Structure formats: structure tokens, C-alpha cells
XYZ file of N, CA and C in Angstrom:
843
model
N -4.039 -0.807 -13.015
C -3.326 -1.712 -12.117
C -1.827 -1.522 -12.294
N -1.079 -2.063 -11.350
C 0.373 -1.968 -11.453
C 0.920 -0.670 -10.882
N 2.152 -0.381 -11.218
C 2.884 0.733 -10.623
C 2.108 2.037 -10.652
N 2.104 2.722 -9.525
C 1.617 4.095 -9.478
C 2.802 5.028 -9.695
N 2.537 6.313 -9.850
C 3.620 7.244 -10.137
C 4.612 7.347 -8.979
N 4.117 7.183 -7.741
C 5.004 7.264 -6.590
C 6.031 6.151 -6.577
N 5.592 4.928 -6.888
C 6.514 3.793 -6.964
C 7.477 3.972 -8.128
N 6.949 4.366 -9.277
C 7.806 4.568 -10.449
C 8.905 5.584 -10.163
N 8.525 6.708 -9.568
C 9.509 7.754 -9.285
C 10.536 7.281 -8.259
N 10.091 6.525 -7.259
C 11.009 6.018 -6.241
C 12.026 5.064 -6.844
N 11.554 4.143 -7.675
C 12.456 3.178 -8.312
C 13.431 3.891 -9.241
N 12.939 4.867 -9.997
C 13.816 5.612 -10.907
C 14.894 6.368 -10.138
N 14.525 6.960 -8.991
C 15.498 7.685 -8.181
C 16.610 6.761 -7.694
N 16.235 5.613 -7.153
C 17.225 4.681 -6.631
C 18.110 4.147 -7.758
N 17.501 3.847 -8.894
C 18.269 3.332 -10.038
C 19.305 4.346 -10.508
N 18.901 5.609 -10.609
C 19.842 6.661 -11.024
C 20.985 6.798 -10.028
N 20.661 6.771 -8.750
C 21.703 6.928 -7.737
C 22.653 5.738 -7.725
N 22.111 4.531 -7.951
C 22.948 3.336 -7.967
C 23.943 3.367 -9.123
N 23.584 4.027 -10.200
C 24.501 4.147 -11.337
C 25.658 5.093 -11.045
N 25.477 5.955 -10.036
C 26.506 6.924 -9.687
C 27.413 6.457 -8.561
N 26.963 5.462 -7.791
C 27.763 4.972 -6.675
C 26.934 4.131 -5.729
N 27.589 3.660 -4.672
C 26.922 2.770 -3.711
C 25.858 3.521 -2.921
N 24.678 2.915 -2.794
C 23.578 3.511 -2.041
C 22.908 2.453 -1.180
N 22.279 2.923 -0.123
C 21.510 2.047 0.757
C 20.095 2.584 0.891
N 19.107 1.713 0.736
C 17.710 2.062 0.997
C 17.398 1.656 2.424
N 16.816 2.576 3.185
C 16.555 2.326 4.592
C 15.214 1.601 4.749
N 15.246 0.297 4.521
C 14.043 -0.531 4.557
C 13.755 -1.068 3.167
N 12.517 -1.530 2.950
C 12.092 -1.961 1.619
C 11.620 -0.733 0.854
N 12.200 -0.491 -0.324
C 11.798 0.686 -1.087
C 10.296 0.674 -1.305
N 9.774 -0.464 -1.753
C 8.338 -0.706 -1.868
C 8.088 -2.122 -1.384
N 6.855 -2.448 -1.100
C 6.537 -3.774 -0.584
C 6.305 -4.753 -1.724
N 7.370 -4.995 -2.471
C 7.323 -5.975 -3.550
C 8.708 -6.566 -3.701
N 8.832 -7.870 -3.459
C 10.145 -8.507 -3.452
C 10.774 -8.527 -4.835
N 9.965 -8.587 -5.892
C 10.529 -8.562 -7.242
C 11.262 -7.250 -7.502
N 10.657 -6.154 -7.058
C 11.285 -4.841 -7.227
C 12.543 -4.751 -6.382
N 12.465 -5.150 -5.132
C 13.623 -5.052 -4.248
C 14.758 -5.973 -4.696
N 14.409 -7.149 -5.224
C 15.433 -8.066 -5.732
C 16.144 -7.466 -6.943
N 15.376 -6.806 -7.812
C 15.981 -6.165 -8.982
C 16.936 -5.053 -8.553
N 16.584 -4.331 -7.500
C 17.477 -3.282 -6.998
C 18.751 -3.891 -6.409
N 18.611 -4.987 -5.688
C 19.802 -5.654 -5.143
C 20.732 -6.096 -6.266
N 20.158 -6.561 -7.368
C 20.965 -6.982 -8.510
C 21.771 -5.817 -9.096
N 21.292 -4.599 -8.856
C 22.000 -3.403 -9.326
C 23.011 -2.903 -8.296
N 23.150 -3.647 -7.202
C 24.106 -3.260 -6.176
C 23.528 -2.433 -5.052
N 22.229 -2.191 -5.070
C 21.586 -1.405 -4.023
C 21.492 -2.243 -2.748
N 21.852 -1.643 -1.625
C 21.754 -2.324 -0.336
C 20.469 -1.901 0.369
N 19.831 -2.862 1.031
C 18.601 -2.587 1.762
C 18.785 -3.013 3.207
N 18.549 -2.103 4.136
C 18.631 -2.427 5.559
C 17.706 -1.517 6.344
N 17.152 -2.045 7.420
C 16.304 -1.233 8.300
C 17.122 -0.573 9.410
N 18.373 -1.018 9.576
C 19.211 -0.563 10.671
C 20.168 0.517 10.192
N 19.927 1.751 10.607
C 20.760 2.869 10.182
C 22.214 2.675 10.604
N 22.427 2.015 11.736
C 23.784 1.821 12.235
C 24.593 0.856 11.361
N 23.918 0.115 10.501
C 24.614 -0.846 9.638
C 24.902 -0.289 8.247
N 24.521 0.955 8.009
C 24.747 1.576 6.704
C 26.236 1.824 6.496
N 26.757 1.388 5.354
C 28.174 1.548 5.043
C 28.394 2.353 3.764
N 27.345 2.966 3.262
C 27.462 3.801 2.068
C 27.298 5.266 2.457
N 27.774 6.143 1.590
C 27.676 7.571 1.866
C 26.314 8.157 1.577
N 25.467 7.372 0.898
C 24.130 7.845 0.539
C 23.072 6.880 1.063
N 22.067 7.423 1.714
C 20.913 6.650 2.185
C 19.667 7.223 1.528
N 18.751 6.331 1.126
C 17.497 6.752 0.511
C 16.333 6.285 1.365
N 15.468 7.244 1.720
C 14.248 6.936 2.481
C 13.237 6.291 1.539
N 12.499 5.310 2.011
C 11.583 4.565 1.146
C 10.381 5.402 0.735
N 9.602 4.842 -0.195
C 8.403 5.512 -0.686
C 7.375 5.729 0.413
N 7.481 4.983 1.528
C 6.480 5.069 2.593
C 6.731 6.235 3.539
N 7.920 6.851 3.475
C 8.209 8.002 4.307
C 8.606 7.641 5.725
N 9.122 8.644 6.451
C 9.498 8.484 7.855
C 9.105 9.752 8.605
N 9.201 9.696 9.908
C 8.914 10.864 10.734
C 10.031 11.891 10.589
N 9.756 13.125 10.992
C 10.773 14.177 10.946
C 11.965 13.824 11.826
N 11.702 13.250 12.989
C 12.797 12.895 13.895
C 13.677 11.798 13.301
N 13.060 10.811 12.634
C 13.836 9.752 11.999
C 14.657 10.298 10.840
N 14.081 11.238 10.097
C 14.802 11.857 8.990
C 15.979 12.675 9.510
N 15.767 13.422 10.585
C 16.844 14.222 11.174
C 17.967 13.325 11.680
N 17.595 12.205 12.299
C 18.610 11.262 12.794
C 19.437 10.692 11.638
N 18.771 10.373 10.538
C 19.487 9.847 9.372
C 20.470 10.886 8.838
N 20.067 12.141 8.806
C 20.924 13.200 8.280
C 22.114 13.481 9.191
N 21.961 13.181 10.474
C 23.071 13.339 11.409
C 24.043 12.172 11.348
N 23.559 11.052 10.779
C 24.343 9.819 10.795
C 25.058 9.553 9.478
N 24.422 9.914 8.367
C 24.929 9.593 7.032
C 25.190 10.897 6.271
N 26.276 10.970 5.505
C 26.588 12.228 4.808
C 25.505 12.734 3.872
N 24.798 11.819 3.194
C 23.837 12.244 2.173
C 22.562 11.417 2.309
N 21.437 12.106 2.496
C 20.136 11.445 2.642
C 19.195 11.970 1.577
N 18.606 11.066 0.800
C 17.632 11.415 -0.220
C 16.292 10.786 0.141
N 15.211 11.436 -0.274
C 13.867 10.922 0.008
C 13.202 10.432 -1.274
N 12.803 9.149 -1.248
C 11.977 8.607 -2.326
C 10.509 8.584 -1.903
N 10.200 9.302 -0.839
C 8.848 9.321 -0.284
C 7.838 9.811 -1.320
N 6.747 9.076 -1.441
C 5.682 9.464 -2.360
C 5.142 10.838 -1.976
N 4.911 11.717 -2.947
C 4.344 13.037 -2.639
C 3.007 12.959 -1.908
N 2.236 11.921 -2.158
C 0.940 11.794 -1.500
C 1.091 11.361 -0.044
N 2.187 10.690 0.278
C 2.498 10.409 1.679
C 2.938 11.698 2.367
N 3.736 12.509 1.673
C 4.103 13.825 2.211
C 2.852 14.657 2.512
N 1.865 14.580 1.626
C 0.612 15.301 1.854
C -0.065 14.831 3.132
N -0.064 13.524 3.364
C -0.671 12.987 4.590
C 0.052 13.517 5.818
N 1.377 13.604 5.753
C 2.147 14.142 6.881
C 1.768 15.598 7.149
N 1.684 16.395 6.073
C 1.340 17.815 6.238
C -0.073 17.971 6.797
N -1.004 17.159 6.304
C -2.388 17.239 6.772
C -2.482 16.918 8.260
N -1.742 15.911 8.693
C -1.771 15.525 10.101
C -1.162 16.623 10.975
N -0.065 17.211 10.529
C 0.562 18.301 11.290
C -0.384 19.484 11.434
N -1.113 19.801 10.372
C -2.048 20.926 10.429
C -3.173 20.658 11.429
N -3.647 19.424 11.474
C -4.710 19.081 12.421
C -4.203 19.193 13.862
N -3.001 18.674 14.103
C -2.431 18.743 15.451
C -2.196 20.195 15.852
N -1.661 20.985 14.921
C -1.426 22.402 15.204
C -2.727 23.141 15.492
N -3.828 22.644 14.923
C -5.127 23.264 15.141
C -5.811 22.815 16.418
N -5.135 21.987 17.206
C -5.689 21.564 18.484
C -6.524 20.304 18.444
N -6.463 19.568 17.339
C -7.230 18.325 17.219
C -6.390 17.133 17.703
N -7.029 16.211 18.385
C -6.353 14.968 18.772
C -6.200 14.088 17.525
N -4.984 13.651 17.199
C -4.763 12.919 15.947
C -5.249 11.477 15.992
N -6.014 11.119 14.977
C -6.475 9.742 14.780
C -6.104 9.339 13.364
N -5.393 8.216 13.242
C -4.974 7.732 11.934
C -5.731 6.444 11.644
N -6.410 6.396 10.525
C -7.088 5.167 10.096
C -6.091 4.364 9.278
N -5.694 3.209 9.806
C -4.699 2.400 9.122
C -4.199 1.286 10.023
N -3.132 0.639 9.592
C -2.542 -0.472 10.338
C -1.406 0.057 11.207
N -1.531 -0.160 12.495
C -0.601 0.423 13.453
C 0.850 0.070 13.162
N 1.119 -1.166 12.737
C 2.499 -1.598 12.557
C 3.028 -1.358 11.149
N 2.238 -0.706 10.286
C 2.696 -0.447 8.915
C 3.713 0.683 8.922
N 4.723 0.578 8.064
C 5.815 1.548 8.051
C 5.305 2.964 7.780
N 4.296 3.106 6.927
C 3.761 4.445 6.656
C 3.105 5.043 7.894
N 2.351 4.230 8.621
C 1.682 4.709 9.836
C 2.720 5.039 10.906
N 3.768 4.246 11.007
C 4.838 4.555 11.965
C 5.491 5.889 11.625
N 5.622 6.169 10.339
C 6.174 7.448 9.934
C 5.256 8.606 10.289
N 3.962 8.410 10.137
C 2.988 9.453 10.460
C 2.951 9.755 11.958
N 3.127 8.735 12.775
C 2.961 8.906 14.218
C 4.268 9.081 14.969
N 5.387 8.963 14.273
C 6.684 8.936 14.939
C 7.022 10.171 15.742
N 6.455 11.315 15.397
C 6.740 12.566 16.114
C 5.637 12.941 17.101
N 4.644 12.079 17.263
C 3.500 12.405 18.116
C 3.625 11.736 19.480
N 3.283 12.463 20.511
C 3.270 11.889 21.860
C 1.950 11.172 22.138
N 0.876 11.739 21.654
C -0.455 11.209 21.955
C -1.243 11.088 20.654
N -1.676 9.905 20.346
C -2.408 9.666 19.098
C -3.146 8.345 19.208
N -4.034 8.096 18.260
C -4.721 6.809 18.171
C -4.691 6.325 16.737
N -4.615 5.001 16.577
C -4.703 4.364 15.272
C -5.903 3.431 15.299
N -6.794 3.568 14.336
C -8.000 2.739 14.292
C -8.098 2.042 12.935
N -8.659 0.849 12.971
C -8.833 0.090 11.731
C -10.180 -0.617 11.659
N -10.905 -0.664 12.769
C -12.183 -1.368 12.793
C -13.101 -0.704 13.815
N -14.382 -1.087 13.854
C -15.326 -0.454 14.785
C -14.911 -0.557 16.247
N -14.354 -1.702 16.658
C -13.931 -1.844 18.050
C -12.909 -0.782 18.426
N -11.991 -0.496 17.502
C -10.990 0.540 17.764
C -11.648 1.897 17.986
N -12.680 2.173 17.201
C -13.369 3.458 17.325
C -14.075 3.560 18.676
N -14.791 2.506 19.064
C -15.544 2.548 20.318
C -14.625 2.598 21.528
N -13.374 2.184 21.360
C -12.432 2.213 22.484
C -11.683 3.539 22.600
N -11.930 4.470 21.677
C -11.287 5.777 21.775
C -11.737 6.504 23.035
N -10.806 7.215 23.645
C -11.165 8.030 24.804
C -11.950 9.253 24.339
N -12.983 9.665 25.091
C -13.757 10.845 24.691
C -12.895 12.107 24.683
N -13.028 12.875 23.624
C -12.287 14.133 23.483
C -13.199 15.161 22.828
N -12.816 16.417 22.970
C -13.610 17.490 22.371
C -13.396 17.600 20.868
N -12.158 17.306 20.421
C -11.835 17.511 19.012
C -10.944 16.364 18.514
N -11.347 15.791 17.399
C -10.553 14.749 16.757
C -10.150 15.220 15.353
N -8.903 14.999 15.004
C -8.435 15.245 13.643
C -8.063 13.931 12.999
N -8.688 13.600 11.878
C -8.560 12.261 11.289
C -7.908 12.318 9.910
N -6.903 11.462 9.714
C -6.328 11.217 8.400
C -6.283 9.704 8.206
N -5.865 9.270 7.020
C -5.825 7.834 6.739
C -4.500 7.450 6.110
N -4.081 6.253 6.393
C -2.997 5.633 5.626
C -3.383 5.707 4.155
N -2.453 6.068 3.297
C -2.800 6.389 1.911
C -3.359 5.222 1.122
N -3.112 3.992 1.567
C -3.569 2.825 0.810
C -4.797 2.153 1.418
N -5.477 2.841 2.318
C -6.715 2.295 2.869
C -7.870 2.484 1.874
N -8.809 1.536 1.792
C -9.987 1.735 0.938
C -10.800 2.925 1.429
N -11.142 3.818 0.552
C -11.838 5.032 0.953
C -13.204 4.731 1.564
N -13.876 3.673 1.127
C -15.170 3.327 1.713
C -15.027 2.973 3.194
N -13.980 2.236 3.526
C -13.742 1.891 4.929
C -13.433 3.148 5.737
N -12.624 4.021 5.162
C -12.249 5.252 5.862
C -13.487 6.083 6.172
N -14.334 6.289 5.161
C -15.539 7.093 5.374
C -16.486 6.437 6.373
N -16.554 5.117 6.343
C -17.398 4.373 7.283
C -16.920 4.594 8.717
N -15.604 4.529 8.943
C -15.063 4.703 10.285
C -15.204 6.149 10.761
N -15.056 7.102 9.852
C -15.279 8.504 10.229
C -16.735 8.713 10.637
N -17.664 8.129 9.864
C -19.089 8.230 10.209
C -19.352 7.581 11.561
N -18.679 6.480 11.841
C -18.848 5.797 13.122
C -18.316 6.659 14.264
N -17.251 7.397 14.027
C -16.741 8.317 15.049
C -17.772 9.396 15.372
N -18.439 9.896 14.339
C -19.501 10.878 14.573
C -20.620 10.275 15.425
N -20.915 9.006 15.174
C -21.961 8.328 15.951
C -21.512 8.096 17.391
N -20.240 7.704 17.563
C -19.731 7.395 18.894
C -19.539 8.646 19.743
N -19.200 9.768 19.099
C -18.917 11.001 19.828
C -19.693 12.159 19.194
N -21.010 12.160 19.359
C -21.868 13.129 18.654
C -21.601 14.579 19.044
N -21.042 14.823 20.209
C -20.797 16.192 20.645
C -19.392 16.679 20.309
N -18.554 15.794 19.835
C -17.173 16.169 19.525
C -17.097 16.825 18.154
N -16.081 17.668 17.977
C -15.775 18.207 16.653
C -14.810 17.239 15.976
N -15.207 16.711 14.823
C -14.388 15.742 14.107
C -14.049 16.312 12.739
N -12.768 16.540 12.507
C -12.307 17.081 11.233
C -11.524 16.005 10.484
N -12.019 15.662 9.314
C -11.397 14.604 8.505
C -10.758 15.202 7.262
N -9.494 14.882 7.054
C -8.795 15.245 5.824
C -8.547 13.968 5.038
N -9.071 13.901 3.829
C -8.954 12.700 2.999
C -7.531 12.598 2.455
N -6.778 11.626 2.972
C -5.396 11.414 2.524
C -5.214 10.091 1.781
N -6.317 9.412 1.469
C -6.212 8.205 0.639
C -5.802 8.631 -0.766
N -4.775 8.005 -1.312
C -4.220 8.474 -2.582
C -5.130 8.110 -3.754
N -5.062 8.922 -4.792
C -5.923 8.726 -5.955
C -5.667 7.391 -6.659
N -4.392 6.962 -6.841
C -4.187 5.641 -7.451
C -4.862 4.509 -6.678
N -4.859 4.584 -5.353
C -5.548 3.563 -4.561
C -7.041 3.584 -4.832
N -7.631 4.785 -4.864
C -9.063 4.897 -5.146
C -9.397 4.341 -6.528
N -8.572 4.668 -7.517
C -8.821 4.205 -8.889
C -8.746 2.693 -8.975
N -7.759 2.102 -8.322
C -7.596 0.653 -8.394
C -8.701 -0.072 -7.640
N -9.121 0.496 -6.514
C -10.227 -0.103 -5.773
C -11.509 -0.082 -6.603
N -11.784 1.045 -7.251
C -12.983 1.163 -8.083
C -12.929 0.190 -9.251
N -11.764 0.111 -9.904
C -11.612 -0.804 -11.039
C -11.739 -2.261 -10.592
N -11.235 -2.566 -9.384
C -11.302 -3.932 -8.869
C -12.742 -4.370 -8.649
N -13.570 -3.459 -8.151
C -14.992 -3.779 -7.948
C -15.652 -4.103 -9.283
N -15.430 -3.245 -10.271
C -16.026 -3.459 -11.593
C -15.558 -4.775 -12.198
N -14.256 -5.066 -12.051
C -13.695 -6.294 -12.596
C -14.272 -7.529 -11.907
N -14.263 -7.512 -10.574
C -14.670 -8.697 -9.817
C -16.112 -9.085 -10.099
N -16.977 -8.098 -10.351
C -18.379 -8.377 -10.617
C -18.585 -9.126 -11.924
N -17.592 -9.104 -12.801
C -17.709 -9.754 -14.105
C -17.077 -11.143 -14.145
N -16.423 -11.552 -13.052
C -15.536 -12.714 -13.133
C -15.952 -13.861 -12.211
N -15.495 -15.053 -12.576
C -15.652 -16.229 -11.732
C -14.503 -16.333 -10.739
N -13.351 -15.821 -11.121
C -12.168 -15.832 -10.271
C -11.314 -14.619 -10.631
N -10.706 -14.001 -9.632
C -9.824 -12.862 -9.854
C -8.444 -13.190 -9.310
N -7.425 -12.952 -10.115
C -6.039 -13.112 -9.706
C -5.505 -11.734 -9.324
N -5.030 -11.617 -8.083
C -4.485 -10.354 -7.574
C -2.992 -10.536 -7.348
N -2.194 -9.706 -7.993
C -0.741 -9.851 -7.952
C -0.129 -8.739 -7.111
N 0.747 -9.113 -6.196
C 1.438 -8.098 -5.414
C 2.258 -8.692 -4.301
N 3.121 -7.866 -3.708
C 3.978 -8.311 -2.624
C 3.190 -8.781 -1.418
N 3.765 -9.749 -0.709
C 3.081 -10.347 0.445
C 2.766 -9.301 1.513
N 3.632 -8.292 1.634
C 3.454 -7.285 2.679
C 2.861 -5.981 2.148
N 2.356 -6.008 0.927
C 1.793 -4.805 0.319
C 0.366 -4.595 0.812
N 0.154 -3.507 1.559
C -1.183 -3.259 2.093
C -2.194 -3.009 0.989
N -1.825 -2.210 -0.034
C -2.811 -1.898 -1.070
C -3.180 -3.146 -1.863
N -2.231 -4.103 -2.013
C -2.556 -5.352 -2.698
C -3.494 -6.203 -1.852
N -3.220 -6.265 -0.556
C -4.111 -7.009 0.337
C -5.523 -6.427 0.321
N -5.599 -5.096 0.285
C -6.910 -4.446 0.247
C -7.616 -4.712 -1.080
N -6.860 -4.761 -2.186
C -7.450 -5.106 -3.475
C -8.072 -6.499 -3.432
N -7.324 -7.452 -2.854
C -7.826 -8.818 -2.767
C -9.094 -8.885 -1.922
N -9.105 -8.137 -0.817
C -10.284 -8.130 0.041
C -11.481 -7.510 -0.676
N -11.239 -6.435 -1.414
C -12.313 -5.796 -2.173
C -12.875 -6.744 -3.223
N -11.991 -7.407 -3.946
C -12.442 -8.357 -4.969
C -13.259 -9.481 -4.340
N -12.855 -9.932 -3.154
C -13.555 -11.035 -2.491
C -14.976 -10.645 -2.089
N -15.237 -9.351 -1.960
C -16.591 -8.905 -1.650
C -17.532 -9.005 -2.845
N -16.966 -9.198 -4.043
C -17.777 -9.199 -5.263
C -17.527 -10.422 -6.144
N -16.626 -11.288 -5.727
C -16.317 -12.494 -6.511
C -16.011 -13.619 -5.530
N -16.573 -14.789 -5.790
C -16.449 -15.877 -4.823
C -15.031 -16.415 -4.701
N -14.267 -16.360 -5.788
C -12.900 -16.904 -5.759
C -11.888 -15.813 -6.080
N -10.945 -15.643 -5.182
C -9.863 -14.676 -5.373
C -8.537 -15.381 -5.096
N -7.616 -15.254 -6.022
C -6.298 -15.867 -5.904
C -5.285 -14.756 -5.667
N -4.553 -14.837 -4.575
C -3.567 -13.815 -4.195
C -2.170 -14.379 -4.406
N -1.389 -13.813 -5.338
C -0.070 -14.336 -5.669
C 0.954 -13.202 -5.727
N 2.238 -13.594 -5.730
C 3.321 -12.624 -5.899
C 3.896 -12.660 -7.316
N 4.044 -13.866 -7.872
C 4.608 -14.020 -9.217
C 3.901 -15.150 -9.939
N 4.225 -15.319 -11.224
C 3.631 -16.385 -12.030
C 3.955 -17.763 -11.472
N 5.083 -17.885 -10.775
C 5.476 -19.178 -10.211
C 4.489 -19.672 -9.155
N 3.693 -18.771 -8.606
C 2.717 -19.152 -7.581
C 1.437 -19.734 -8.165
N 1.221 -19.564 -9.457
C -0.022 -20.027 -10.081
C -0.104 -21.551 -10.123
N -1.336 -22.071 -10.011
C -1.586 -23.504 -10.138
C -2.769 -23.699 -11.090
N -2.634 -24.554 -12.104
C -3.719 -24.711 -13.083
C -5.008 -25.245 -12.481
N -4.909 -26.009 -11.392
C -6.116 -26.581 -10.788
C -7.004 -25.539 -10.130
N -6.519 -24.314 -10.019
C -7.345 -23.246 -9.438
C -8.428 -22.762 -10.397
N -8.313 -23.127 -11.689
C -9.181 -22.554 -12.706
C -9.947 -23.640 -13.446
N -11.222 -23.361 -13.679
C -12.053 -24.273 -14.456
C -12.062 -23.834 -15.914
N -12.410 -24.763 -16.793
C -12.343 -24.505 -18.232
C -13.239 -23.355 -18.668
N -14.358 -23.174 -18.000
C -15.319 -22.153 -18.421
C -15.230 -20.863 -17.609
N -14.193 -20.743 -16.784
C -14.067 -19.556 -15.941
C -13.818 -18.285 -16.750
N -14.412 -17.215 -16.285
C -13.986 -15.873 -16.688
C -13.030 -15.392 -15.615
N -11.815 -15.082 -16.017
C -10.741 -14.769 -15.065
C -10.368 -13.300 -15.173
N -10.333 -12.632 -14.034
C -9.900 -11.239 -13.975
C -8.484 -11.152 -13.453
N -7.785 -10.107 -13.861
C -6.394 -9.923 -13.455
C -6.200 -8.488 -12.991
N -5.677 -8.326 -11.772
C -5.360 -6.994 -11.270
C -4.100 -7.089 -10.424
N -3.535 -5.915 -10.066
C -2.262 -5.907 -9.357
C -2.133 -4.647 -8.523
N -1.362 -4.750 -7.433
C -1.135 -3.631 -6.543
C -0.221 -2.577 -7.140
N -0.120 -1.446 -6.453
C 0.600 -0.292 -6.989
C 2.112 -0.470 -7.007
N 2.628 -1.512 -6.363
C 4.075 -1.756 -6.396
C 4.446 -2.959 -7.250
N 3.494 -3.481 -8.013
C 3.744 -4.654 -8.855
C 4.226 -4.225 -10.230
N 5.441 -4.640 -10.643
C 5.978 -4.199 -11.942
C 5.295 -4.874 -13.124
N 5.372 -4.204 -14.274
C 4.702 -4.701 -15.479
C 5.201 -6.076 -15.904
N 6.499 -6.337 -15.759
C 7.016 -7.619 -16.226
C 6.448 -8.782 -15.408
N 6.168 -8.553 -14.130
C 5.545 -9.592 -13.303
C 4.104 -9.809 -13.736
N 3.384 -8.713 -13.989
C 1.999 -8.824 -14.465
C 1.949 -9.559 -15.799
N 2.840 -9.192 -16.709
C 2.873 -9.832 -18.031
C 3.152 -11.322 -17.921
N 4.051 -11.704 -17.021
C 4.393 -13.118 -16.854
C 3.196 -13.907 -16.338
N 2.434 -13.313 -15.421
C 1.226 -13.975 -14.905
C 0.201 -14.131 -16.021
N -0.008 -13.074 -16.772
C -0.974 -13.133 -17.868
C -0.582 -14.212 -18.888
N 0.701 -14.256 -19.242
C 1.162 -15.259 -20.213
C 0.971 -16.672 -19.686
N 1.220 -16.872 -18.391
C 1.034 -18.201 -17.812
C -0.432 -18.603 -17.830
N -1.305 -17.656 -17.564
C -2.738 -17.966 -17.615
C -3.166 -18.336 -19.027
N -2.630 -17.632 -20.014
C -2.930 -17.988 -21.402
C -2.392 -19.380 -21.740
N -1.245 -19.726 -21.188
C -0.693 -21.057 -21.424
C -1.616 -22.140 -20.885
N -2.258 -21.860 -19.742
C -3.200 -22.835 -19.193
C -4.349 -23.090 -20.159
N -4.809 -22.051 -20.837
C -5.957 -22.225 -21.724
C -5.620 -23.133 -22.894
N -4.361 -23.162 -23.294
C -3.962 -24.013 -24.421
C -4.014 -25.491 -24.062
N -4.076 -25.770 -22.760
C -4.158 -27.166 -22.318
C -5.568 -27.732 -22.488
N -6.555 -26.842 -22.675
C -7.918 -27.290 -22.837
C -8.200 -27.583 -24.306
N -8.837 -28.667 -24.558
C -9.190 -29.043 -25.937
C -10.560 -28.473 -26.272
N -10.561 -27.415 -27.063
C -11.823 -26.829 -27.476
C -12.467 -25.946 -26.446
N -11.781 -25.687 -25.344
C -12.338 -24.829 -24.303
C -12.341 -23.372 -24.723
N -13.294 -22.604 -24.215
C -13.392 -21.184 -24.514
C -13.295 -20.412 -23.188
N -12.456 -19.384 -23.190
C -12.301 -18.636 -21.952
C -12.285 -17.132 -22.272
N -12.911 -16.360 -21.413
C -12.940 -14.913 -21.586
C -11.947 -14.292 -20.612
N -11.196 -13.289 -21.089
C -10.178 -12.671 -20.243
C -10.499 -11.195 -20.046
N -10.440 -10.764 -18.776
C -10.702 -9.364 -18.439
C -9.515 -8.794 -17.709
N -9.170 -7.521 -18.033
C -8.064 -6.850 -17.351
C -8.506 -5.483 -16.905
């Protein structure tokens, strides 16, 4: 649980650059307000509007952007650096290869998510699907090329690809698995954890897709799931004295936030007289 290598590398890049001079991140570096607030405290500016940039250096977020957006940034600002996760870069390359091969691009993910906007920004014709209705509404084509937003649950992705085969049995459907390994690992660990617990606490930014997916996965295997951003969101009345409580966190959640939540949960147990509680991480 917690930071993946892509988030760690992105934060380290921005921190190093901020020590050398004023920098602006074009959007939220990662979808976690604790991380973005810490960067602001270091003097890092965050804006989605390129025209409002007043620093000589701009950094692209971990979620990546389209080639056209990157080119526009380089024409506008003297120095542009990419904190884009390498696994997001892989998704971009995979999609380009499918399009170059004559496949109609289909992206499994959330249409309005910044990563999906980056994947589709250079495409004239494409589809984004997230549920069965989206699949059944696809226009019939001879060839589909499918990739996924990197933080989608792989089980959902495979299910939707299988549904495409069912919906268009005569079409050629080529799927390139672009779900990142940290997402797969956390999803698998979340299932194992949730099956052992009475309640699972999931920590992550409100707009973090992988955290939302973790919470949804846990809810499939545990009746009670608590979704929070920081320890300040916790309430003792959410937990019973005999609960087994699980703790997990999204890929953009920093260790200090996780530690603070864990410590607060331990503090709750001290309020019980003679109570026994099992803790799983």
C-alpha cells in the first residue's frame, strides 16, 4: 500500500527542481491533497492553466498529457519537464501502436480522468468504456484496439474485453494490458485483507481513481469500508470493540498520512477497558 515508484519519482523530481528555483506543476502532481499541500509549502505552484504560468519551468504531472499538449507547453514555457509515470508512457505507446496498426482505439477508463484525456488528446476518433452499457453502445467495426487506464482493476478490464468479444464476435479485438503492476498488487492485497476484516479503512485522495477502486474492491469482500483522506477524518463510533480492522492506501498516499491513521486507530483501542482488537495491514 502507499506510494508507488511512479509517485515517488514524480515527487522527488518536483522537490529537486523546487530547490533550484521557482517551478509550476501543470495540474495536480498526484491526486492527493496532502502531497500537493506539501509541495506548495516548498514554493511549488500548481495550476491547470498554462497561460497563468509565471515560472520558467513547468512540470507535467504523473498522469501524463497528449503529444499536442506537451508540444504546446514547450512552445509556451522555456523549460518543460515530465514527471509522467513510465507505465503511463507505456500506455501511450501501446495505444499509438494499435492506432498505427489500423485498430479503432478503445480505452477502458473514466472519460473525464486526466490520464484518459492525455491518452485520447491526439485522437480524432475513439471510444471510452467503463461499463457494459458503454460496450453495447459501441459502433460496429472490423478491428478494435483496446488499452486501459493504468489504475483500473484488471478484473474489470478483462471482463469488458470479454464482453467486447461477445458483442462483436466477428471483429478483430486486440487488447494490450496497460494496467500498472502496483495497481494489480494493491488490488490483490486488498482482496486478501478485506476477507479477513470486519471493517477496512482505505486512505487516499478524494479524486484518486486507484484509491476509489481499492475501496470498491474491499467493499466486495467486507461489509464495512471507511474511505478517508487523513486521520482527521476518522470517527471512533465507526468501530466496534471486537472489530478486526484492515488498513490500506492508494498509490499516491504518503507514509506519514498512513502512519497517522494507524496511530489514531491504536489510540481508539486504548479507550476500551479490557477490549481486544486484531490489526491487519
